[in-house]
Amino acid sequence: MAKRDFAQVIQEICEADPRYTADCYGFVREGLDHTLKNLKRASHGPRGHVSGQELLGGLRDYALDEFGPMSKAVLNEWGITRCEDFGEIVFNLVKFGILGKTDTDSLNDFREGFNFHDAFVKPFRPHHQDPRGSLTKLPRVPRPRKNKPGKKSSGATKE
């Protein structure tokens, strides 16, 4: 079987399933490579195979590396708002022959992954908290003093 052009296959996928943009498919493919490279693989299990939960962790890390505090906004723009969306994208790639799967892989592997707010927003929130857990007041910046009405300033005089 001839190897198909990735961009052409993604165009076909987007026509069949318009929920997600073409960009997200490239992101998931690159995120899988990132995951495989960073995963400390034990000697057992299919070579080059990652579980849904492992892939979710890798995609989270890859998004944070690539987009930083904009991760959630970028993913949302592409139509990805929850971990199950990553599963749908992966299984579209499987259906169109880009990725493979084992008999035990399923969309359910992408449920209960992580909360997008916790994963992509919280790491970038300021950590100005006191020991009781409430936000501390920032130091007060002194304001310039104004002359009180009726008092003459030491500057220019009225003639």
XYZ file of C-alpha atoms in Angstrom:
159
model
C 0.000 0.000 0.000
C 1.375 3.419 -0.987
C 2.077 5.896 1.762
C -0.478 8.702 1.668
C 0.322 12.386 2.071
C -0.427 13.462 5.658
C -1.918 16.818 4.633
C -4.230 15.130 2.131
C -5.424 12.593 4.711
C -6.048 15.375 7.247
C -8.134 17.222 4.667
C -10.223 14.065 4.188
C -10.608 13.663 7.953
C -11.720 17.296 8.347
C -14.303 16.855 5.595
C -15.637 13.718 7.301
C -15.468 15.183 10.829
C -15.462 19.019 10.902
C -15.409 19.272 14.720
C -11.651 19.821 14.778
C -9.316 21.951 12.688
C -6.493 20.522 10.588
C -3.934 22.063 12.967
C -4.970 19.815 15.840
C -4.113 16.670 13.863
C -0.569 17.852 13.266
C -0.338 18.800 16.921
C -1.458 15.315 18.057
C 1.000 13.644 15.684
C 3.872 15.835 16.949
C 2.648 15.341 20.533
C 2.814 11.578 20.052
C 6.426 11.873 18.862
C 7.166 14.080 21.891
C 5.539 11.506 24.193
C 7.455 8.577 22.709
C 10.745 10.453 22.997
C 10.168 11.399 26.646
C 8.536 8.208 27.859
C 10.737 5.866 29.838
C 9.480 2.672 28.227
C 9.652 -0.587 30.132
C 10.828 -3.631 28.197
C 7.298 -5.064 27.989
C 4.471 -3.907 25.737
C 4.289 -3.167 22.020
C 7.195 -1.093 20.753
C 6.109 2.467 19.950
C 2.702 2.049 21.572
C 1.492 4.395 24.285
C -1.683 4.152 26.305
C -4.368 6.812 26.123
C -3.370 8.109 29.562
C 0.323 8.236 28.621
C -0.538 10.124 25.445
C -2.713 12.586 27.358
C 0.182 13.349 29.692
C 2.507 13.818 26.746
C 0.026 16.052 24.896
C -0.432 18.180 28.019
C 3.339 18.597 28.393
C 3.788 19.274 24.675
C 1.045 21.933 24.677
C 2.624 23.673 27.674
C 6.051 23.556 25.996
C 4.729 24.881 22.682
C 2.113 27.404 23.767
C 2.748 28.163 27.451
C -0.041 30.263 28.996
C -1.887 30.272 25.647
C -2.255 26.453 25.601
C -5.908 26.315 26.598
C -6.864 29.132 24.212
C -5.075 27.514 21.266
C -6.563 24.074 21.919
C -10.043 25.564 22.376
C -9.664 27.452 19.091
C -8.966 24.128 17.394
C -12.088 22.569 18.942
C -10.317 20.704 21.753
C -11.919 21.458 25.114
C -11.538 18.170 27.006
C -9.431 15.005 27.001
C -12.102 13.060 25.134
C -11.511 15.363 22.148
C -7.924 14.092 21.972
C -9.334 10.562 21.890
C -11.677 11.442 19.019
C -8.752 12.923 17.080
C -6.553 9.874 17.727
C -9.289 7.505 16.608
C -9.903 9.582 13.461
C -6.182 9.163 12.718
C -6.537 5.416 13.339
C -9.637 5.171 11.128
C -7.795 6.873 8.251
C -4.678 4.717 8.647
C -2.270 7.298 10.075
C -1.982 5.668 13.516
C -2.380 2.103 14.679
C -4.056 0.678 17.757
C -4.155 -2.509 19.768
C -7.283 -4.556 20.425
C -7.480 -3.101 23.934
C -7.317 0.574 22.895
C -10.600 2.489 23.068
C -12.030 5.986 23.332
C -12.646 5.289 27.022
C -8.863 5.453 27.532
C -9.151 9.231 27.134
C -11.844 9.736 29.758
C -10.883 10.909 33.228
C -7.679 12.440 31.891
C -7.281 15.911 33.354
C -9.184 19.130 33.764
C -8.131 21.676 31.125
C -8.292 24.593 33.560
C -6.081 22.784 36.075
C -3.636 21.655 33.388
C -3.335 24.791 31.281
C -4.401 27.793 33.390
C -3.371 27.083 36.992
C 0.352 26.664 36.254
C 0.462 30.295 35.141
C -1.506 31.895 37.969
C 0.437 34.051 40.414
C 1.229 32.382 43.717
C 0.783 35.331 46.099
C -0.782 33.436 48.979
C -0.316 33.727 52.714
C -0.172 30.625 54.961
C -3.953 30.691 55.436
C -4.425 30.226 51.684
C -5.884 33.648 50.913
C -4.337 36.141 48.571
C -2.060 38.616 50.269
C -2.406 42.321 49.755
C 0.191 43.755 47.486
C 2.254 46.546 49.040
C 0.616 49.952 48.897
C 2.278 52.330 46.491
C 2.413 55.887 47.925
C 0.511 58.395 45.851
C 1.949 61.830 45.072
C 0.707 64.439 47.525
C -1.646 67.081 46.232
C -1.821 70.590 47.633
C -4.831 71.126 49.817
C -7.278 73.778 48.609
C -6.630 77.188 50.115
C -2.932 76.606 50.734
C -0.399 78.165 48.451
C 2.123 75.909 46.879
C 5.775 76.762 46.975
C 5.813 76.885 43.189
C 4.508 79.617 40.889
C 2.421 82.371 42.391
C -0.744 83.880 41.116
C -0.526 87.515 40.054
